[in-house]
mmCIF file of C-alpha atoms in Angstrom:
data_model
loop_
_atom_site.group_PDB
_atom_site.id
_atom_site.type_symbol
_atom_site.label_atom_id
_atom_site.label_comp_id
_atom_site.label_asym_id
_atom_site.label_seq_id
_atom_site.Cartn_x
_atom_site.Cartn_y
_atom_site.Cartn_z
ATOM 1 C CA MET A 1 -11.574 -31.065 35.014
ATOM 2 C CA PRO A 2 -15.032 -31.180 34.436
ATOM 3 C CA HIS A 3 -16.845 -28.727 31.589
ATOM 4 C CA LEU A 4 -19.903 -26.779 31.515
ATOM 5 C CA PRO A 5 -21.370 -27.522 28.035
ATOM 6 C CA ILE A 6 -23.245 -25.649 25.541
ATOM 7 C CA GLY A 7 -26.817 -24.924 25.814
ATOM 8 C CA PHE A 8 -29.380 -26.269 28.481
ATOM 9 C CA ALA A 9 -28.832 -29.419 30.834
ATOM 10 C CA ARG A 10 -31.234 -32.119 30.858
ATOM 11 C CA ALA A 11 -32.138 -34.217 33.672
ATOM 12 C CA ASP A 12 -30.071 -37.281 33.125
ATOM 13 C CA GLY A 13 -26.809 -34.117 32.682
ATOM 14 C CA ALA A 14 -25.882 -34.631 29.303
ATOM 15 C CA GLY A 15 -25.627 -31.151 27.280
ATOM 16 C CA VAL A 16 -27.603 -30.246 24.354
ATOM 17 C CA HIS A 17 -27.710 -27.628 21.362
ATOM 18 C CA PRO A 18 -30.012 -25.470 21.511
ATOM 19 C CA SER A 19 -30.851 -23.750 18.317
ATOM 20 C CA PRO A 20 -30.083 -19.756 18.280
ATOM 21 C CA HIS A 21 -33.628 -18.937 17.775
ATOM 22 C CA LEU A 22 -34.364 -21.008 21.161
ATOM 23 C CA LEU A 23 -31.599 -18.974 23.038
ATOM 24 C CA ALA A 24 -31.849 -16.040 21.479
ATOM 25 C CA SER A 25 -36.037 -16.461 23.010
ATOM 26 C CA VAL A 26 -34.616 -17.352 26.219
ATOM 27 C CA ARG A 27 -32.056 -14.254 26.162
ATOM 28 C CA ALA A 28 -35.037 -11.231 25.402
ATOM 29 C CA ALA A 29 -37.366 -13.115 28.174
ATOM 30 C CA THR A 30 -35.249 -13.403 31.118
ATOM 31 C CA LEU A 31 -33.742 -9.632 30.260
ATOM 32 C CA ALA A 32 -37.038 -8.952 29.823
ATOM 33 C CA GLY A 33 -37.850 -9.979 33.166
ATOM 34 C CA ASP A 34 -40.325 -12.676 31.336
ATOM 35 C CA VAL A 35 -40.176 -16.324 32.388
ATOM 36 C CA PRO A 36 -38.686 -17.975 29.223
ATOM 37 C CA PRO A 37 -39.161 -20.755 27.388
ATOM 38 C CA GLN A 38 -36.560 -22.756 29.401
ATOM 39 C CA ALA A 39 -33.870 -21.535 32.122
ATOM 40 C CA PRO A 40 -30.495 -20.412 31.088
ATOM 41 C CA ARG A 41 -27.541 -21.976 32.239
ATOM 42 C CA ALA A 42 -26.699 -21.010 35.712
ATOM 43 C CA VAL A 43 -23.182 -19.550 34.684
ATOM 44 C CA ILE A 44 -25.256 -18.107 32.058
ATOM 45 C CA GLY A 45 -27.768 -16.470 33.871
ATOM 46 C CA ALA A 46 -25.689 -15.210 37.107
ATOM 47 C CA SER A 47 -23.650 -13.229 34.006
ATOM 48 C CA TRP A 48 -26.493 -11.823 32.512
ATOM 49 C CA GLU A 49 -27.557 -10.435 36.620
ATOM 50 C CA ARG A 50 -23.640 -8.659 36.938
ATOM 51 C CA THR A 51 -23.974 -7.457 33.075
ATOM 52 C CA LEU A 52 -27.287 -5.458 33.760
ATOM 53 C CA GLY A 53 -25.485 -3.950 36.883
ATOM 54 C CA HIS A 54 -22.684 -3.068 35.175
ATOM 55 C CA GLY A 55 -25.239 -0.662 32.771
ATOM 56 C CA VAL A 56 -24.051 -2.318 29.576
ATOM 57 C CA ASP A 57 -26.568 -2.009 26.666
ATOM 58 C CA PRO A 58 -27.965 -6.083 25.405
ATOM 59 C CA ASP A 59 -28.510 -4.458 21.991
ATOM 60 C CA VAL A 60 -25.731 -2.649 20.691
ATOM 61 C CA GLY A 61 -22.806 -2.740 23.797
ATOM 62 C CA PRO A 62 -20.698 -0.337 24.154
ATOM 63 C CA ARG A 63 -17.694 1.003 22.638
ATOM 64 C CA THR A 64 -14.603 -0.051 23.944
ATOM 65 C CA SER A 65 -11.406 1.967 23.534
ATOM 66 C CA LEU A 66 -8.006 0.525 22.766
ATOM 67 C CA LEU A 67 -4.809 0.230 24.522
ATOM 68 C CA GLY A 68 -1.706 1.701 22.421
ATOM 69 C CA THR A 69 0.340 -0.255 20.689
ATOM 70 C CA ASP A 70 3.555 0.712 23.210
ATOM 71 C CA GLU A 71 1.445 -0.365 26.253
ATOM 72 C CA ILE A 72 -0.104 -3.594 24.308
ATOM 73 C CA GLU A 73 4.032 -4.141 23.732
ATOM 74 C CA HIS A 74 4.308 -3.708 27.670
ATOM 75 C CA ARG A 75 1.943 -6.192 28.603
ATOM 76 C CA ARG A 76 3.326 -8.477 26.584
ATOM 77 C CA HIS A 77 6.549 -8.187 28.148
ATOM 78 C CA SER A 78 5.437 -7.850 31.728
ATOM 79 C CA THR A 79 3.421 -11.287 31.554
ATOM 80 C CA PRO A 80 5.049 -14.557 32.048
ATOM 81 C CA LEU A 81 1.984 -15.698 29.337
ATOM 82 C CA ALA A 82 4.573 -14.706 26.624
ATOM 83 C CA ASP A 83 6.468 -17.494 27.969
ATOM 84 C CA VAL A 84 3.768 -19.689 26.780
ATOM 85 C CA LEU A 85 2.795 -18.110 23.838
ATOM 86 C CA PRO A 86 4.796 -21.041 21.368
ATOM 87 C CA VAL A 87 2.786 -23.491 23.554
ATOM 88 C CA LEU A 88 -0.199 -22.012 23.122
ATOM 89 C CA ARG A 89 -0.127 -21.431 19.397
ATOM 90 C CA GLU A 90 0.947 -24.797 18.599
ATOM 91 C CA GLY A 91 -1.305 -26.536 20.310
ATOM 92 C CA LEU A 92 -4.407 -24.348 18.797
ATOM 93 C CA VAL A 93 -3.584 -22.250 16.097
ATOM 94 C CA SER A 94 -3.995 -25.011 13.405
ATOM 95 C CA VAL A 95 -6.978 -25.812 14.235
ATOM 96 C CA ALA A 96 -8.436 -22.797 14.493
ATOM 97 C CA ASP A 97 -7.508 -21.743 11.330
ATOM 98 C CA ALA A 98 -9.148 -24.715 9.901
ATOM 99 C CA ALA A 99 -11.972 -24.612 11.964
ATOM 100 C CA TRP A 100 -12.588 -20.888 10.883
ATOM 101 C CA HIS A 101 -11.332 -19.581 14.457
ATOM 102 C CA ILE A 102 -9.779 -17.547 15.737
ATOM 103 C CA MET A 103 -6.739 -18.099 19.040
ATOM 104 C CA VAL A 104 -7.012 -15.379 21.553
ATOM 105 C CA VAL A 105 -4.709 -14.866 24.543
ATOM 106 C CA THR A 106 -6.204 -11.624 26.997
ATOM 107 C CA ASP A 107 -3.857 -10.482 30.632
ATOM 108 C CA ALA A 108 -5.781 -11.426 34.001
ATOM 109 C CA GLU A 109 -7.932 -7.559 33.063
ATOM 110 C CA GLY A 110 -9.064 -9.175 29.990
ATOM 111 C CA ARG A 111 -7.770 -7.089 27.415
ATOM 112 C CA VAL A 112 -6.657 -8.829 24.116
ATOM 113 C CA LEU A 113 -2.766 -9.630 24.013
ATOM 114 C CA TRP A 114 -2.496 -11.519 21.084
ATOM 115 C CA ARG A 115 -4.944 -13.123 18.293
ATOM 116 C CA ASP A 116 -3.958 -15.476 15.434
ATOM 117 C CA GLY A 117 -5.807 -17.719 13.526
ATOM 118 C CA SER A 118 -8.148 -17.565 10.462
ATOM 119 C CA LEU A 119 -7.570 -13.943 8.274
ATOM 120 C CA ALA A 120 -11.559 -13.634 7.485
ATOM 121 C CA VAL A 121 -12.504 -14.254 10.991
ATOM 122 C CA ARG A 122 -9.722 -11.784 12.250
ATOM 123 C CA ARG A 123 -11.434 -9.374 10.068
ATOM 124 C CA SER A 124 -15.013 -9.496 11.015
ATOM 125 C CA ALA A 125 -13.422 -9.599 14.995
ATOM 126 C CA ASP A 126 -12.256 -6.368 13.989
ATOM 127 C CA ARG A 127 -16.121 -5.023 13.529
ATOM 128 C CA LEU A 128 -16.980 -6.043 16.672
ATOM 129 C CA GLY A 129 -14.215 -4.481 18.327
ATOM 130 C CA PHE A 130 -12.669 -7.808 19.318
ATOM 131 C CA ALA A 131 -9.122 -6.457 18.308
ATOM 132 C CA GLU A 132 -5.722 -6.621 19.950
ATOM 133 C CA GLY A 133 -5.815 -4.146 23.002
ATOM 134 C CA ALA A 134 -9.476 -4.525 23.671
ATOM 135 C CA SER A 135 -10.989 -5.012 26.675
ATOM 136 C CA TRP A 136 -12.984 -8.431 26.739
ATOM 137 C CA SER A 137 -14.266 -8.180 30.232
ATOM 138 C CA GLU A 138 -17.713 -9.058 31.586
ATOM 139 C CA GLU A 139 -17.954 -5.476 32.454
ATOM 140 C CA THR A 140 -17.274 -3.998 29.268
ATOM 141 C CA VAL A 141 -18.572 -6.357 27.206
ATOM 142 C CA GLY A 142 -20.942 -8.037 29.092
ATOM 143 C CA THR A 143 -21.408 -12.267 29.139
ATOM 144 C CA ASN A 144 -18.568 -14.054 26.979
ATOM 145 C CA ALA A 145 -16.248 -16.652 27.760
ATOM 146 C CA ILE A 146 -13.324 -14.635 28.365
ATOM 147 C CA GLY A 147 -14.786 -12.625 30.466
ATOM 148 C CA THR A 148 -16.952 -14.789 32.506
ATOM 149 C CA ALA A 149 -14.315 -17.584 32.604
ATOM 150 C CA LEU A 150 -12.036 -14.868 34.024
ATOM 151 C CA ILE A 151 -14.993 -14.143 37.095
ATOM 152 C CA THR A 152 -15.756 -17.990 37.566
ATOM 153 C CA GLY A 153 -12.376 -19.036 37.396
ATOM 154 C CA THR A 154 -13.214 -22.217 35.511
ATOM 155 C CA PRO A 155 -13.648 -23.131 31.656
ATOM 156 C CA LEU A 156 -16.483 -21.950 29.468
ATOM 157 C CA GLN A 157 -17.962 -21.961 26.192
ATOM 158 C CA VAL A 158 -20.634 -19.258 25.310
ATOM 159 C CA HIS A 159 -22.341 -20.177 22.265
ATOM 160 C CA SER A 160 -24.692 -17.692 20.061
ATOM 161 C CA ALA A 161 -27.485 -15.747 21.910
ATOM 162 C CA GLU A 162 -26.250 -16.434 25.261
ATOM 163 C CA HIS A 163 -23.826 -13.432 24.956
ATOM 164 C CA PHE A 164 -24.863 -10.471 26.439
ATOM 165 C CA VAL A 165 -24.713 -8.442 23.434
ATOM 166 C CA ARG A 166 -26.871 -8.839 20.454
ATOM 167 C CA SER A 167 -24.220 -8.150 18.357
ATOM 168 C CA HIS A 168 -21.957 -10.887 19.409
ATOM 169 C CA HIS A 169 -24.834 -13.686 18.545
ATOM 170 C CA GLY A 170 -23.446 -15.056 15.480
ATOM 171 C CA TRP A 171 -20.241 -16.128 17.562
ATOM 172 C CA THR A 172 -19.339 -19.112 19.949
ATOM 173 C CA CYS A 173 -16.559 -18.948 22.523
ATOM 174 C CA ALA A 174 -14.414 -21.377 24.278
ATOM 175 C CA ALA A 175 -12.218 -20.224 27.275
ATOM 176 C CA SER A 176 -10.167 -21.681 29.678
ATOM 177 C CA PRO A 177 -8.020 -19.282 32.623
ATOM 178 C CA LEU A 178 -4.365 -19.603 32.785
ATOM 179 C CA HIS A 179 -2.661 -19.246 36.092
ATOM 180 C CA ASP A 180 1.051 -18.838 37.399
ATOM 181 C CA PRO A 181 1.444 -22.417 39.476
ATOM 182 C CA ARG A 182 3.977 -20.539 41.621
ATOM 183 C CA ASP A 183 1.516 -18.336 43.461
ATOM 184 C CA GLY A 184 -2.104 -20.041 41.833
ATOM 185 C CA ARG A 185 -2.101 -15.778 40.058
ATOM 186 C CA LEU A 186 -4.783 -15.564 37.471
ATOM 187 C CA LEU A 187 -2.402 -14.667 34.485
ATOM 188 C CA GLY A 188 -5.008 -14.265 31.740
ATOM 189 C CA VAL A 189 -7.084 -16.552 29.417
ATOM 190 C CA VAL A 190 -6.882 -18.357 26.079
ATOM 191 C CA ASP A 191 -9.669 -18.619 24.034
ATOM 192 C CA VAL A 192 -10.985 -19.768 20.717
ATOM 193 C CA SER A 193 -13.420 -17.834 18.772
ATOM 194 C CA GLY A 194 -15.124 -18.094 15.654
ATOM 195 C CA PRO A 195 -18.560 -18.327 14.022
ATOM 196 C CA ALA A 196 -21.023 -19.629 15.556
ATOM 197 C CA ALA A 197 -22.304 -21.882 12.392
ATOM 198 C CA THR A 198 -19.112 -23.718 13.328
ATOM 199 C CA VAL A 199 -19.360 -24.626 16.662
ATOM 200 C CA HIS A 200 -17.238 -28.003 17.430
ATOM 201 C CA PRO A 201 -18.134 -29.995 20.874
ATOM 202 C CA ALA A 202 -14.740 -30.806 21.193
ATOM 203 C CA MET A 203 -13.118 -27.529 21.355
ATOM 204 C CA LEU A 204 -13.928 -26.437 24.890
ATOM 205 C CA PRO A 205 -11.827 -29.815 25.987
ATOM 206 C CA LEU A 206 -9.108 -28.692 23.488
ATOM 207 C CA VAL A 207 -8.583 -25.410 25.116
ATOM 208 C CA SER A 208 -8.539 -26.981 28.434
ATOM 209 C CA ALA A 209 -6.050 -29.394 27.824
ATOM 210 C CA VAL A 210 -3.827 -26.948 25.859
ATOM 211 C CA ALA A 211 -4.391 -24.779 28.989
ATOM 212 C CA ARG A 212 -3.080 -26.786 31.367
ATOM 213 C CA VAL A 213 -0.342 -27.781 28.923
ATOM 214 C CA ALA A 214 0.673 -24.295 29.124
ATOM 215 C CA GLU A 215 0.909 -23.785 33.275
ATOM 216 C CA GLY A 216 2.742 -27.441 32.839
ATOM 217 C CA GLU A 217 5.375 -25.256 30.492
ATOM 218 C CA LEU A 218 5.359 -22.235 33.360
ATOM 219 C CA ARG A 219 5.556 -24.449 36.108
ATOM 220 C CA SER A 220 8.767 -26.637 34.330
ATOM 221 C CA ARG A 221 10.537 -23.155 34.030
ATOM 222 C CA HIS A 222 10.031 -22.293 37.739
ATOM 223 C CA TRP A 223 11.280 -24.963 38.946
ATOM 224 C CA ALA A 224 14.316 -24.524 36.438
ATOM 225 C CA ALA A 225 14.411 -21.062 37.982
ATOM 226 C CA VAL A 226 14.164 -22.183 41.593
ATOM 227 C CA GLU A 227 17.089 -25.087 41.200
ATOM 228 C CA ARG A 228 19.614 -22.374 39.008
ATOM 229 C CA LEU A 229 18.977 -20.093 42.424
ATOM 230 C CA ARG A 230 19.977 -23.140 44.838
ATOM 231 C CA SER A 231 23.540 -23.382 43.288
ATOM 232 C CA VAL A 232 24.019 -19.961 44.292
ATOM 233 C CA ALA A 233 22.860 -19.972 47.687
ATOM 234 C CA ALA A 234 24.492 -23.131 48.827
ATOM 235 C CA PRO A 235 27.860 -21.689 48.952
ATOM 236 C CA LEU A 236 26.241 -18.010 50.238
ATOM 237 C CA LEU A 237 24.483 -19.648 53.138
ATOM 238 C CA ALA A 238 27.910 -22.278 54.516
ATOM 239 C CA ALA A 239 29.599 -18.897 55.074
ATOM 240 C CA ILE A 240 26.472 -17.651 57.074
ATOM 241 C CA GLY A 241 25.729 -18.066 60.833
ATOM 242 C CA GLY A 242 22.301 -18.652 62.201
ATOM 243 C CA GLN A 243 19.130 -18.691 60.738
ATOM 244 C CA ALA A 244 18.986 -18.099 56.733
ATOM 245 C CA LEU A 245 17.489 -19.444 53.641
ATOM 246 C CA VAL A 246 16.933 -18.175 50.315
ATOM 247 C CA VAL A 247 13.653 -17.868 48.530
ATOM 248 C CA ASP A 248 13.010 -17.330 44.686
ATOM 249 C CA ARG A 249 10.840 -13.385 44.016
ATOM 250 C CA ARG A 250 7.534 -15.860 45.062
ATOM 251 C CA GLY A 251 8.992 -17.020 48.074
ATOM 252 C CA TRP A 252 9.907 -20.207 46.908
ATOM 253 C CA THR A 253 12.770 -21.738 49.239
ATOM 254 C CA ALA A 254 15.683 -22.655 47.117
ATOM 255 C CA ALA A 255 18.195 -23.621 50.774
ATOM 256 C CA ALA A 256 17.808 -22.955 53.961
ATOM 257 C CA THR A 257 20.446 -23.442 56.967
ATOM 258 C CA GLY A 258 19.704 -23.183 60.883
ATOM 259 C CA LEU A 259 16.347 -23.884 60.524
ATOM 260 C CA ALA A 260 13.994 -26.571 58.982
ATOM 261 C CA PRO A 261 13.105 -25.460 55.233
ATOM 262 C CA ALA A 262 9.406 -24.886 54.399
ATOM 263 C CA GLY A 263 8.643 -25.452 50.908
ATOM 264 C CA ARG A 264 7.252 -21.809 50.487
ATOM 265 C CA ILE A 265 7.586 -18.284 52.801
ATOM 266 C CA ALA A 266 4.886 -16.269 52.738
ATOM 267 C CA LEU A 267 6.378 -12.873 51.291
ATOM 268 C CA PRO A 268 3.913 -9.932 51.297
ATOM 269 C CA ALA A 269 2.986 -8.192 48.237
ATOM 270 C CA ALA A 270 5.567 -5.736 48.435
ATOM 271 C CA VAL A 271 9.346 -6.837 49.252
ATOM 272 C CA ALA A 272 12.187 -4.532 49.858
ATOM 273 C CA ALA A 273 16.015 -4.846 51.343
ATOM 274 C CA GLY A 274 15.669 -4.077 55.296
ATOM 275 C CA GLN A 275 14.222 -5.452 58.037
ATOM 276 C CA MET A 276 10.644 -6.654 57.410
ATOM 277 C CA TRP A 277 8.475 -9.049 59.599
ATOM 278 C CA LEU A 278 7.341 -12.179 58.249
ATOM 279 C CA PRO A 279 4.515 -13.717 59.967
ATOM 280 C CA SER A 280 6.026 -16.937 59.726
ATOM 281 C CA LEU A 281 9.668 -16.136 60.878
ATOM 282 C CA GLY A 282 9.364 -13.036 62.890
ATOM 283 C CA LEU A 283 11.838 -10.397 62.296
ATOM 284 C CA CYS A 284 14.182 -10.874 59.671
ATOM 285 C CA ARG A 285 16.328 -8.671 57.228
ATOM 286 C CA ILE A 286 15.982 -9.385 53.037
ATOM 287 C CA GLU A 287 18.852 -8.906 50.549
ATOM 288 C CA PRO A 288 18.288 -9.217 47.056
ATOM 289 C CA LEU A 289 19.587 -12.244 44.751
ATOM 290 C CA PRO A 290 19.813 -11.796 41.110
ATOM 291 C CA GLY A 291 16.271 -13.588 40.805
ATOM 292 C CA GLY A 292 15.711 -13.975 44.597
ATOM 293 C CA TRP A 293 15.686 -12.719 48.202
ATOM 294 C CA LEU A 294 18.013 -13.857 51.011
ATOM 295 C CA ILE A 295 16.673 -13.811 54.096
ATOM 296 C CA ARG A 296 18.078 -13.350 57.765
ATOM 297 C CA VAL A 297 15.626 -14.616 60.424
ATOM 298 C CA GLY A 298 16.395 -12.275 63.773
ATOM 299 C CA GLY A 299 15.032 -14.597 66.085
ATOM 300 C CA ARG A 300 13.062 -11.855 68.166
ATOM 301 C CA GLU A 301 9.241 -11.860 67.531
ATOM 302 C CA PRO A 302 7.212 -8.539 66.568
ATOM 303 C CA PRO A 303 4.827 -7.057 68.754
ATOM 304 C CA ALA A 304 1.250 -8.520 68.343
ATOM 305 C CA ALA A 305 -0.863 -7.254 65.235
ATOM 306 C CA SER A 306 -3.454 -4.533 66.116
ATOM 307 C CA ARG A 307 -5.470 -4.740 62.829
ATOM 308 C CA VAL A 308 -6.733 -6.564 60.094
ATOM 309 C CA VAL A 309 -7.733 -5.853 56.749
ATOM 310 C CA VAL A 310 -9.737 -8.443 54.395
ATOM 311 C CA ASP A 311 -10.319 -6.812 51.512
ATOM 312 C CA VAL A 312 -12.796 -8.804 49.194
ATOM 313 C CA SER A 313 -14.275 -5.642 47.305
ATOM 314 C CA ARG A 314 -12.845 -6.585 43.734
ATOM 315 C CA PRO A 315 -14.304 -9.334 41.714
ATOM 316 C CA ASP A 316 -10.591 -10.640 42.169
ATOM 317 C CA GLY A 317 -7.430 -9.607 43.140
ATOM 318 C CA TRP A 318 -8.677 -10.331 47.120
ATOM 319 C CA THR A 319 -5.812 -9.187 49.600
ATOM 320 C CA VAL A 320 -5.569 -9.388 53.455
ATOM 321 C CA THR A 321 -3.644 -6.240 55.352
ATOM 322 C CA VAL A 322 -1.843 -6.656 58.297
ATOM 323 C CA ALA A 323 -0.773 -3.588 60.979
ATOM 324 C CA GLY A 324 0.710 -3.120 64.022
ATOM 325 C CA PRO A 325 3.638 -1.870 65.548
ATOM 326 C CA ALA A 326 6.331 -4.152 63.269
ATOM 327 C CA GLY A 327 4.651 -2.282 60.437
ATOM 328 C CA SER A 328 2.223 -3.252 57.667
ATOM 329 C CA TRP A 329 1.935 -6.432 55.593
ATOM 330 C CA SER A 330 -0.236 -7.471 52.613
ATOM 331 C CA GLN A 331 -0.680 -10.615 50.516
ATOM 332 C CA ARG A 332 -3.186 -11.802 47.463
ATOM 333 C CA LEU A 333 -5.262 -14.050 48.950
ATOM 334 C CA THR A 334 -6.208 -17.664 46.732
ATOM 335 C CA PRO A 335 -10.363 -17.838 46.050
ATOM 336 C CA ARG A 336 -10.226 -20.602 49.410
ATOM 337 C CA HIS A 337 -8.804 -18.434 51.489
ATOM 338 C CA ALA A 338 -10.445 -14.963 51.081
ATOM 339 C CA GLU A 339 -13.812 -17.185 51.320
ATOM 340 C CA LEU A 340 -12.354 -18.650 54.762
ATOM 341 C CA LEU A 341 -11.557 -15.306 55.741
ATOM 342 C CA TYR A 342 -14.716 -13.775 54.667
ATOM 343 C CA VAL A 343 -16.635 -16.170 56.847
ATOM 344 C CA LEU A 344 -14.480 -15.747 59.932
ATOM 345 C CA ALA A 345 -14.646 -11.481 59.884
ATOM 346 C CA LEU A 346 -18.308 -12.152 59.656
ATOM 347 C CA ARG A 347 -18.434 -14.288 62.376
ATOM 348 C CA ARG A 348 -16.267 -12.826 64.912
ATOM 349 C CA ALA A 349 -17.115 -15.756 67.554
ATOM 350 C CA GLY A 350 -15.916 -18.335 64.984
ATOM 351 C CA ARG A 351 -16.572 -21.007 63.433
ATOM 352 C CA THR A 352 -15.557 -24.543 64.320
ATOM 353 C CA ALA A 353 -14.646 -26.799 61.610
ATOM 354 C CA ALA A 354 -17.679 -28.563 60.877
ATOM 355 C CA GLU A 355 -19.356 -25.411 60.649
ATOM 356 C CA LEU A 356 -16.785 -23.786 58.143
ATOM 357 C CA ALA A 357 -16.980 -27.064 55.926
ATOM 358 C CA ASP A 358 -20.855 -26.371 56.144
ATOM 359 C CA ASP A 359 -20.366 -22.599 55.225
ATOM 360 C CA LEU A 360 -17.820 -23.594 52.033
ATOM 361 C CA PHE A 361 -19.064 -26.904 51.088
ATOM 362 C CA GLY A 362 -22.668 -27.232 52.646
ATOM 363 C CA ASP A 363 -20.971 -30.470 54.152
ATOM 364 C CA PRO A 364 -20.754 -30.346 58.046
ATOM 365 C CA SER A 365 -18.473 -33.662 57.565
ATOM 366 C CA ARG A 366 -15.550 -31.916 55.308
ATOM 367 C CA THR A 367 -13.143 -30.931 58.076
ATOM 368 C CA VAL A 368 -10.406 -32.287 56.762
ATOM 369 C CA THR A 369 -10.281 -30.014 53.840
ATOM 370 C CA VAL A 370 -11.206 -26.823 56.390
ATOM 371 C CA ARG A 371 -8.485 -28.225 58.842
ATOM 372 C CA ALA A 372 -5.859 -28.209 55.865
ATOM 373 C CA GLU A 373 -6.581 -24.459 54.561
ATOM 374 C CA MET A 374 -6.757 -23.253 57.956
ATOM 375 C CA SER A 375 -2.953 -24.635 58.878
ATOM 376 C CA ARG A 376 -2.048 -22.792 56.136
ATOM 377 C CA LEU A 377 -3.754 -19.715 56.373
ATOM 378 C CA ARG A 378 -2.875 -20.135 60.098
ATOM 379 C CA ARG A 379 0.767 -20.164 59.432
ATOM 380 C CA ASN A 380 0.999 -16.998 56.719
ATOM 381 C CA LEU A 381 -0.693 -14.977 59.231
ATOM 382 C CA ALA A 382 0.651 -16.467 62.628
ATOM 383 C CA GLY A 383 -0.575 -14.331 65.938
ATOM 384 C CA VAL A 384 -3.467 -13.109 64.172
ATOM 385 C CA LEU A 385 -5.627 -16.411 63.785
ATOM 386 C CA ALA A 386 -6.611 -18.681 66.291
ATOM 387 C CA HIS A 387 -8.386 -21.738 66.932
ATOM 388 C CA ARG A 388 -10.625 -24.027 68.820
ATOM 389 C CA PRO A 389 -12.460 -22.418 67.366
ATOM 390 C CA TYR A 390 -11.080 -20.740 64.530
ATOM 391 C CA ARG A 391 -11.454 -17.089 64.879
ATOM 392 C CA PHE A 392 -9.908 -13.813 64.461
ATOM 393 C CA ALA A 393 -7.620 -13.225 67.462
ATOM 394 C CA GLU A 394 -9.665 -11.536 69.886
ATOM 395 C CA ALA A 395 -7.108 -7.976 70.326
ATOM 396 C CA VAL A 396 -6.888 -7.699 66.359
ATOM 397 C CA GLU A 397 -9.693 -4.865 65.008
ATOM 398 C CA VAL A 398 -10.743 -6.766 62.000
ATOM 399 C CA GLU A 399 -12.191 -4.222 58.930
ATOM 400 C CA LEU A 400 -13.852 -6.125 55.796
ATOM 401 C CA LEU A 401 -13.928 -4.391 52.544
ATOM 402 C CA ARG A 402 -17.174 -5.752 50.560
ATOM 403 C CA PRO A 403 -17.896 -4.831 46.843
ATOM 404 C CA ARG A 404 -20.959 -2.170 46.458
ATOM 405 C CA CYS A 405 -23.101 -4.522 44.801
ATOM 406 C CA PRO A 406 -23.415 -7.925 46.963
ATOM 407 C CA ARG A 407 -24.271 -9.898 43.729
ATOM 408 C CA ASP A 408 -20.339 -8.842 42.850
ATOM 409 C CA LEU A 409 -18.694 -10.662 46.066
ATOM 410 C CA LEU A 410 -17.130 -13.365 45.091
ATOM 411 C CA PRO A 411 -18.471 -13.905 42.072
ATOM 412 C CA HIS A 412 -16.338 -17.161 41.287
ATOM 413 C CA SER A 413 -17.342 -18.941 44.642
ATOM 414 C CA ALA A 414 -20.610 -21.427 45.042
ATOM 415 C CA ALA A 415 -20.085 -21.419 48.981
ATOM 416 C CA PRO A 416 -23.280 -21.191 50.422
ATOM 417 C CA ALA A 417 -22.524 -18.627 53.124
ATOM 418 C CA VAL A 418 -21.146 -16.647 50.007
ATOM 419 C CA LEU A 419 -24.618 -17.357 48.394
ATOM 420 C CA ALA A 420 -26.304 -16.530 51.274
ATOM 421 C CA SER A 421 -24.377 -13.146 51.567
ATOM 422 C CA ARG A 422 -25.006 -12.123 48.370
ATOM 423 C CA ALA A 423 -28.844 -13.160 48.565
ATOM 424 C CA THR A 424 -29.364 -10.850 51.780
ATOM 425 C CA GLY A 425 -27.017 -7.896 50.234
#
């Protein structure tokens, strides 16, 4: 996995470690609208621009309110990150403590759920408001490794005056996002932070590697749970006539009868017992099981969808909602699918695979990737998307919800079509 170097990039691509004084000069000139002595890293410059739009004070920053103890405990028990906390601690706490750093784990909103490591550094962090229950999102405290990694979805180290708020300039932070391997959902960030004077070039690769190990642990737990569900499903399905399947809470198939089992069924954001339309299966009857759902396929196709809402108005958590005579259905979008549906909502006449490849990658030859992603999307949105060219079906009304500020549009994305939309507003 490629990592962003600290500081600036030379022409040969190697990272260098500029002095805190130079970083401070770059920040001061950039925020004043002057020409800096050197350009900031692209990821940092983009973050500074977003932060200015949020109105964060670069000199003192905001006073952030802490979550109460009950809310912190609720969030700790509601996230899968609690299951891998021992993995994160084993991989990072001893290193952080020896380097006079602390390990921090946040949720997807940037709220600090756990801290561990050097007691002296934890006390220093308390003085900054960097405590359990604090919001460390970019919108709240400006450019920092946690909040900016949540936006970009990539590992990131932020050093000294690359931080937007002046009081953070004595710190260096290395953070890596943590995703749920069951559905790709962003769970939060693991971060190692400490005095800027003790920065080590190996810290970001270490944090990233431990994050991948933690995600691997979640993946192993997931497949073990599917296997347990399969032992329940086999005798149940043996007694059922017709088409049926058993899936876990995220739609992963444990067993099926009467139809070829798909690896995963796209479930709506909210699933309840009763009759429900699933685009890939038609009208179904849903029944709860311990750890999953029994889906009985009805065999009838519902009336065609009449309305689609593509919501990319937030920095993350993008959704598509389909409505029609059979009811409404909403699903979270992966970053790539959010980009594709955004482009198709803009270009109602449709796009060829080569045009979409150019829109997403700036390379019309990457049609294999586009076709694979569109195949997955069309399975999830049966009857909504057409092809040759790829487009929304003509009878479908499409509404596109965008952020109020153009620079907040799909901030993780480097797709040329998205960059153009940000630039033109």
